[in-house]
CSV table of C-alpha atoms in Angstrom, one decimal:
chain,number,residue,atom,x,y,z
A,408,MET,CA,6.8,20.2,-2.7
A,409,ALA,CA,6.2,17.2,-4.8
A,410,PRO,CA,7.3,13.6,-3.9
A,411,PRO,CA,11.1,13.1,-4.0
A,412,SER,CA,10.8,10.9,-7.1
A,413,ALA,CA,9.1,13.7,-9.1
A,414,THR,CA,10.5,15.3,-12.2
A,415,ILE,CA,11.6,18.8,-13.0
A,416,THR,CA,9.5,20.9,-15.3
A,417,GLU,CA,12.0,22.4,-17.6
A,418,SER,CA,10.8,23.2,-21.1
A,419,LYS,CA,10.7,20.3,-23.6
A,420,THR,CA,13.4,20.5,-26.3
A,421,ASN,CA,13.3,18.7,-29.6
A,422,GLY,CA,10.2,16.9,-28.5
A,423,SER,CA,12.0,15.2,-25.7
A,424,ARG,CA,10.8,14.6,-22.1
A,425,PRO,CA,12.4,16.5,-19.2
A,426,SER,CA,14.7,14.6,-16.9
A,427,THR,CA,13.2,12.2,-14.3
A,428,ARG,CA,15.7,12.8,-11.6
A,429,ALA,CA,14.7,16.0,-9.8
A,430,PRO,CA,11.7,17.4,-7.9
A,431,LEU,CA,8.8,18.9,-9.7
A,432,GLU,CA,9.4,22.6,-9.3
A,433,PRO,CA,8.9,25.1,-12.1
A,434,GLY,CA,12.0,26.8,-13.2
A,435,LEU,CA,14.3,24.7,-10.9
A,436,SER,CA,17.5,23.6,-12.6
A,437,GLU,CA,18.6,20.0,-12.3
A,438,SER,CA,21.7,20.9,-10.3
A,439,GLN,CA,19.6,22.9,-7.8
A,440,ALA,CA,17.1,20.1,-7.6
A,441,ARG,CA,19.8,17.6,-6.7
A,442,GLY,CA,20.8,19.8,-3.8
A,443,GLN,CA,17.2,19.8,-2.6
A,444,MET,CA,16.9,16.0,-3.0
A,445,ALA,CA,19.3,15.6,-0.2
A,446,LYS,CA,17.0,17.4,2.2
A,447,PHE,CA,14.1,15.0,1.7
A,448,PRO,CA,13.5,12.7,4.6
A,449,GLY,CA,13.5,8.9,4.0
A,450,PRO,CA,12.8,5.7,5.9
A,451,PRO,CA,15.2,5.3,8.9
A,452,THR,CA,17.9,2.8,8.7
A,453,PHE,CA,19.0,0.4,11.5
A,454,THR,CA,22.1,-1.6,12.4
A,455,ASP,CA,20.2,-3.4,15.1
A,456,LYS,CA,17.5,-5.7,13.6
A,457,TYR,CA,15.7,-6.0,17.0
A,458,GLU,CA,15.5,-2.2,17.2
A,459,GLU,CA,14.2,-2.1,13.7
A,460,ARG,CA,11.6,-4.7,14.6
A,461,GLU,CA,10.2,-2.6,17.4
A,462,TYR,CA,10.1,0.5,15.3
A,463,LEU,CA,8.3,-1.3,12.4
A,464,LYS,CA,5.8,-2.9,14.8
A,465,GLY,CA,5.0,0.6,16.0
A,466,ARG,CA,4.5,1.8,12.4
A,467,LEU,CA,2.3,-1.3,11.8
A,468,ALA,CA,0.1,-0.4,14.8
A,469,ALA,CA,-0.1,3.2,13.4
A,470,ALA,CA,-1.2,1.8,10.0
A,471,PHE,CA,-4.1,0.0,11.7
A,472,ARG,CA,-5.1,3.2,13.4
A,473,ILE,CA,-5.1,4.9,10.0
A,474,PHE,CA,-7.3,2.2,8.5
A,475,GLY,CA,-9.7,2.6,11.4
A,476,LYS,CA,-9.8,6.3,11.0
A,477,TYR,CA,-10.6,5.9,7.2
A,478,GLY,CA,-13.3,3.4,7.9
A,479,PHE,CA,-11.5,0.5,6.3
A,480,ASP,CA,-12.7,-1.9,9.1
A,481,GLU,CA,-15.6,-4.2,8.6
A,482,GLY,CA,-16.3,-6.4,11.6
A,483,VAL,CA,-13.3,-8.6,12.0
A,484,ALA,CA,-12.3,-8.5,8.3
A,485,GLY,CA,-9.1,-7.0,7.0
A,486,HIS,CA,-5.4,-7.4,7.7
A,487,ILE,CA,-2.0,-5.8,7.3
A,488,THR,CA,1.2,-7.8,7.6
A,489,LEU,CA,4.8,-6.9,8.2
A,490,ARG,CA,7.7,-9.1,7.2
A,491,ASP,CA,9.9,-9.5,10.4
A,492,PRO,CA,13.3,-8.0,9.9
A,493,VAL,CA,14.9,-10.4,12.3
A,494,ASP,CA,13.4,-13.6,10.8
A,495,PRO,CA,12.1,-12.7,7.3
A,496,THR,CA,10.4,-16.1,7.0
A,497,THR,CA,7.9,-14.9,9.5
A,498,PHE,CA,5.5,-11.9,9.7
A,499,TRP,CA,3.5,-9.8,12.1
A,500,VAL,CA,-0.2,-9.3,11.8
A,501,ASN,CA,-3.2,-8.1,13.7
A,502,PRO,CA,-4.9,-10.6,16.0
A,503,PHE,CA,-8.4,-11.7,14.9
A,504,GLY,CA,-11.1,-9.6,16.5
A,505,VAL,CA,-9.0,-6.6,17.9
A,506,ALA,CA,-10.4,-3.3,16.6
A,507,PHE,CA,-8.1,-1.4,14.1
A,508,SER,CA,-8.7,1.8,15.9
A,509,LEU,CA,-7.5,0.3,19.2
A,510,MET,CA,-4.5,-1.5,17.9
A,511,LYS,CA,-1.2,-1.3,19.9
A,512,ARG,CA,2.3,-2.6,19.1
A,513,SER,CA,1.9,-5.1,21.9
A,514,ASP,CA,-1.2,-6.6,20.4
A,515,LEU,CA,0.5,-7.7,17.2
A,516,ILE,CA,1.2,-11.4,16.7
A,517,GLN,CA,4.1,-13.1,14.9
A,518,VAL,CA,3.3,-16.0,12.6
A,519,ASP,CA,5.7,-18.5,11.0
A,520,HIS,CA,5.6,-20.1,7.6
A,521,ASP,CA,3.3,-22.9,8.8
A,522,GLY,CA,0.7,-20.4,10.2
A,523,LYS,CA,1.8,-21.1,13.8
A,524,ILE,CA,1.7,-18.1,16.2
A,525,ILE,CA,5.2,-17.9,17.8
A,526,ASP,CA,5.1,-14.6,19.6
A,527,GLY,CA,2.9,-11.5,20.3
A,528,GLY,CA,0.1,-10.2,22.3
A,529,SER,CA,-2.5,-11.8,24.6
A,530,VAL,CA,-5.1,-12.3,21.9
A,531,ARG,CA,-3.5,-15.1,19.9
A,532,LEU,CA,-6.2,-15.7,17.2
A,533,LEU,CA,-5.1,-15.8,13.6
A,534,ASN,CA,-7.4,-14.9,10.7
A,535,THR,CA,-6.9,-17.9,8.4
A,536,ALA,CA,-7.5,-15.8,5.3
A,537,ALA,CA,-4.8,-13.4,6.4
A,538,PHE,CA,-2.3,-16.2,6.6
A,539,MET,CA,-3.3,-17.9,3.4
A,540,ILE,CA,-3.2,-14.7,1.3
A,541,HIS,CA,-0.4,-12.8,3.0
A,542,GLY,CA,1.8,-15.8,3.7
A,543,ALA,CA,1.7,-16.7,0.0
A,544,VAL,CA,2.4,-13.1,-1.0
A,545,HIS,CA,5.4,-12.7,1.4
A,546,LYS,CA,6.8,-16.0,0.2
A,547,ALA,CA,6.5,-15.2,-3.5
A,548,ARG,CA,7.7,-11.6,-3.2
A,549,PRO,CA,10.9,-11.2,-1.1
A,550,ASP,CA,10.8,-7.5,-1.9
A,551,VAL,CA,7.5,-7.0,-0.1
A,552,MET,CA,7.9,-5.8,3.4
A,553,CYS,CA,4.2,-5.1,3.9
A,554,ALA,CA,0.8,-6.2,2.5
A,555,ALA,CA,-2.6,-4.7,3.2
A,556,HIS,CA,-6.1,-5.9,2.5
A,557,SER,CA,-9.5,-4.7,3.8
A,558,HIS,CA,-13.1,-4.6,2.7
A,559,SER,CA,-13.2,-0.8,1.9
A,560,ILE,CA,-16.5,0.3,0.5
A,561,TYR,CA,-15.4,1.8,-2.8
A,562,GLY,CA,-12.7,-0.9,-3.4
A,563,ARG,CA,-15.1,-3.7,-3.0
A,564,SER,CA,-17.8,-1.9,-5.0
A,565,PHE,CA,-15.4,-1.4,-7.9
A,566,CYS,CA,-14.3,-5.0,-7.6
A,567,THR,CA,-17.8,-6.2,-8.6
A,568,LEU,CA,-17.1,-4.8,-12.1
A,569,GLY,CA,-14.5,-7.4,-13.1
A,570,ARG,CA,-12.2,-4.8,-14.6
A,571,LYS,CA,-9.0,-2.9,-14.0
A,572,LEU,CA,-8.8,0.8,-13.3
A,573,ASP,CA,-9.0,3.2,-16.2
A,574,ILE,CA,-6.1,5.7,-16.0
A,575,ILE,CA,-8.3,8.8,-16.0
A,576,THR,CA,-6.6,10.9,-13.3
A,577,GLN,CA,-3.1,11.9,-12.2
A,578,ASP,CA,-3.4,9.9,-9.1
A,579,SER,CA,-4.4,6.8,-11.0
A,580,CYS,CA,-1.2,7.0,-12.9
A,581,ALA,CA,0.5,5.5,-9.8
A,582,PHE,CA,-1.2,2.3,-10.8
A,583,TYR,CA,-0.4,2.5,-14.5
A,584,ASP,CA,0.8,-1.0,-15.6
A,585,ASP,CA,1.2,-1.7,-11.8
A,586,HIS,CA,-2.1,-3.4,-10.8
A,587,VAL,CA,-3.9,-6.5,-11.9
A,588,LEU,CA,-7.3,-8.1,-11.7
A,589,TYR,CA,-7.9,-11.5,-10.0
A,590,SER,CA,-11.1,-12.6,-11.6
A,591,THR,CA,-12.0,-15.5,-9.3
A,592,PHE,CA,-14.1,-15.6,-6.2
A,593,ASN,CA,-14.3,-18.8,-4.1
A,594,GLY,CA,-15.6,-17.3,-0.9
A,595,ILE,CA,-13.4,-16.6,2.1
A,596,VAL,CA,-9.8,-17.6,1.3
A,597,LEU,CA,-9.3,-20.7,3.6
A,598,ALA,CA,-7.2,-22.8,1.2
A,599,ASP,CA,-3.5,-22.3,0.5
A,600,THR,CA,-4.0,-23.0,-3.2
A,601,GLU,CA,-6.1,-19.8,-3.6
A,602,GLY,CA,-3.6,-17.8,-1.6
A,603,LYS,CA,-0.9,-19.0,-4.0
A,604,GLU,CA,-3.1,-18.2,-7.0
A,605,ILE,CA,-3.6,-14.6,-5.7
A,606,ALA,CA,0.2,-14.2,-5.2
A,607,HIS,CA,0.8,-15.6,-8.7
A,608,ALA,CA,-1.7,-13.1,-10.2
A,609,LEU,CA,-0.2,-10.2,-8.3
A,610,SER,CA,3.2,-11.0,-9.8
A,611,ASP,CA,5.5,-8.0,-9.5
A,612,LYS,CA,2.7,-5.4,-9.2
A,613,LYS,CA,1.9,-3.2,-6.2
A,614,ALA,CA,-1.9,-3.8,-6.2
A,615,ILE,CA,-4.5,-6.4,-7.1
A,616,LEU,CA,-8.3,-6.1,-7.4
A,617,LEU,CA,-9.9,-9.2,-6.0
A,618,GLN,CA,-13.1,-9.7,-7.9
A,619,ASN,CA,-16.3,-9.6,-5.7
A,620,HIS,CA,-14.0,-9.1,-2.7
A,621,GLY,CA,-11.8,-6.0,-2.4
A,622,ILE,CA,-8.4,-4.6,-2.9
A,623,LEU,CA,-4.9,-5.5,-1.8
A,624,THR,CA,-1.7,-3.5,-1.9
A,625,VAL,CA,2.0,-4.3,-1.2
A,626,GLY,CA,5.1,-2.3,-0.8
A,627,GLU,CA,8.7,-2.1,0.3
A,628,THR,CA,7.7,-0.1,3.3
A,629,ILE,CA,4.6,0.0,5.6
A,630,GLU,CA,4.0,3.6,4.7
A,631,ALA,CA,4.0,3.0,0.9
A,632,THR,CA,1.7,0.1,1.3
A,633,VAL,CA,-0.8,2.1,3.3
A,634,PHE,CA,-0.6,5.0,0.9
A,635,TRP,CA,-1.2,2.8,-2.1
A,636,PHE,CA,-4.3,1.3,-0.4
A,637,VAL,CA,-5.7,4.7,0.5
A,638,SER,CA,-5.0,6.0,-3.0
A,639,LEU,CA,-6.4,3.0,-4.8
A,640,GLU,CA,-9.6,3.2,-2.7
A,641,LYS,CA,-9.9,6.8,-3.8
A,642,CYS,CA,-9.2,6.0,-7.4
A,643,CYS,CA,-11.9,3.4,-7.3
A,644,ARG,CA,-14.3,6.0,-5.9
A,645,ALA,CA,-13.3,8.6,-8.5
A,646,GLN,CA,-13.9,6.1,-11.3
A,647,LEU,CA,-17.2,5.0,-10.0
A,648,MET,CA,-18.3,8.6,-9.9
A,649,ALA,CA,-16.8,9.6,-13.2
A,650,ASP,CA,-18.3,6.6,-15.0
A,651,ALA,CA,-21.7,7.4,-13.5
A,652,ALA,CA,-21.5,11.0,-14.5
A,653,ALA,CA,-20.2,10.2,-18.0
A,654,GLY,CA,-22.8,7.5,-18.6
A,655,GLY,CA,-25.6,9.8,-17.5
A,656,ARG,CA,-24.6,12.1,-20.3
A,657,GLY,CA,-24.1,9.4,-22.9
A,658,HIS,CA,-20.3,9.9,-22.9
A,659,GLU,CA,-17.2,8.0,-21.8
A,660,THR,CA,-14.5,9.3,-19.5
A,661,ILE,CA,-11.3,10.7,-21.2
A,662,LYS,CA,-8.4,8.4,-20.7
A,663,ILE,CA,-4.8,9.5,-20.2
A,664,ASP,CA,-2.6,8.2,-23.0
A,665,ASP,CA,0.0,5.6,-22.4
A,666,GLU,CA,3.0,7.9,-22.8
A,667,ASP,CA,1.8,10.5,-20.4
A,668,ALA,CA,0.6,7.9,-17.9
A,669,ALA,CA,4.0,6.1,-18.0
A,670,PHE,CA,5.8,9.4,-17.5
A,671,THR,CA,3.6,10.5,-14.7
A,672,TYR,CA,4.1,7.1,-13.0
A,673,LYS,CA,7.7,8.1,-12.6
A,674,THR,CA,6.5,10.9,-10.4
A,675,VAL,CA,3.7,9.4,-8.3
A,676,GLY,CA,4.2,5.6,-8.6
A,677,THR,CA,7.6,4.9,-7.2
A,678,PRO,CA,8.3,3.2,-3.8
A,679,ARG,CA,9.9,6.5,-2.5
A,680,ALA,CA,6.9,8.5,-3.7
A,681,GLY,CA,4.6,6.1,-1.8
A,682,TRP,CA,6.6,6.4,1.4
A,683,PHE,CA,6.8,10.2,1.3
A,684,SER,CA,3.1,10.6,0.4
A,685,ALA,CA,2.1,8.6,3.4
A,686,LYS,CA,4.1,10.7,5.8
A,687,PRO,CA,1.4,13.2,6.6
A,688,MET,CA,-1.1,10.5,7.5
A,689,PHE,CA,1.3,8.9,9.9
A,690,ASP,CA,2.2,12.3,11.4
A,691,VAL,CA,-1.5,13.1,12.0
A,692,ILE,CA,-2.2,9.7,13.6
A,693,GLU,CA,0.8,10.1,15.9
A,694,LYS,CA,-0.5,13.5,16.9
A,695,GLU,CA,-4.0,12.3,17.5
A,696,CYS,CA,-3.1,9.1,19.3
A,697,GLY,CA,0.0,10.2,21.2
A,698,ALA,CA,2.0,7.2,22.3
A,699,ASP,CA,-1.0,5.0,22.9
A,700,TYR,CA,-0.4,2.8,19.8
A,701,LEU,CA,3.2,2.3,20.8
A,702,GLN,CA,2.3,0.5,24.0
C-alpha cells in the first residue's frame, strides 16, 4: 500500500492528470479509495499536553536510536530537536556526548530560547551548534515540530559539491522544489547570526544542504523529519553513484521533468507521506530495543 497521500492510477482522460486524493492502487475507484483512507493510521492526538510531551519525548529517543542504527553518529556531532508541546518556545534535544544508540527519554534536556537548560536528564551539556541552528529554525518556523542534523557520510559528501539534488529518481521527487542549498561554511556554528542565516535560507522548505557540512531536515512530526533525513541521505548516495556511473560513460543522468516531479511530489513528499513512511523504522526500533529507550 502506498503512502496515504498517494494518488489513484485511473487512466488519463483528455490529457488530464488523475486525482490526487486517493491511494495509489491500480483499478481502485476514488469512492473505494476514500473508504480505504479512513483505515490509514495517523499520528495520535492528545487532550493533555503533558501526556503528549512524554509520548513525543519517547519518539525522540527512538529517533536517536534509529540514527545510531543507520550510522548517522560521528563522535559527539549531530542533534535532533523537538518543540515542546507544553511550552512551544522551548525544545528538547540530546545532551552533548550521550551516544545516539543508548539514548533514553530520561536523558533528553529541555532548552529555553536563551539556550539555558531548564529540565532534563543528569547530563546537562548542550551542544552550542545545536542551539544556534535549531533554536533559530524553531523560532523562524512555527510549523516545525522537529529538526534533525547529523554528519551522515553521503550527505556530507554530496554537500561538498555546492549544488542541489537533481531530481533523477522517484524518491528524490519528495524534495522537488522543497530543499535548498546553504552555500556558506564558517566552521562549527557557534554564532547566532549564522544560525539565523541557515534558518532564513531554509525558508519554508523541508531540507537544506549545508555546504561542506551536511544535511538538515525539518517536519511537522518527529517521524516525518527522520524519514526525510534518511531518504535525503539515500538520495545523496544515489546521485553520487549515478553521476559517477554516467560520467564514466561520458553521459549525464536522465532528469525527471518538472511536471512529473511535481505530480509525484504529491504522492511522496507530503507531511503525511513522511509520517507514514517512517512508521516501519519506528516499529523495528521498538521491537529491537523493547522499552529501554522509554526509560
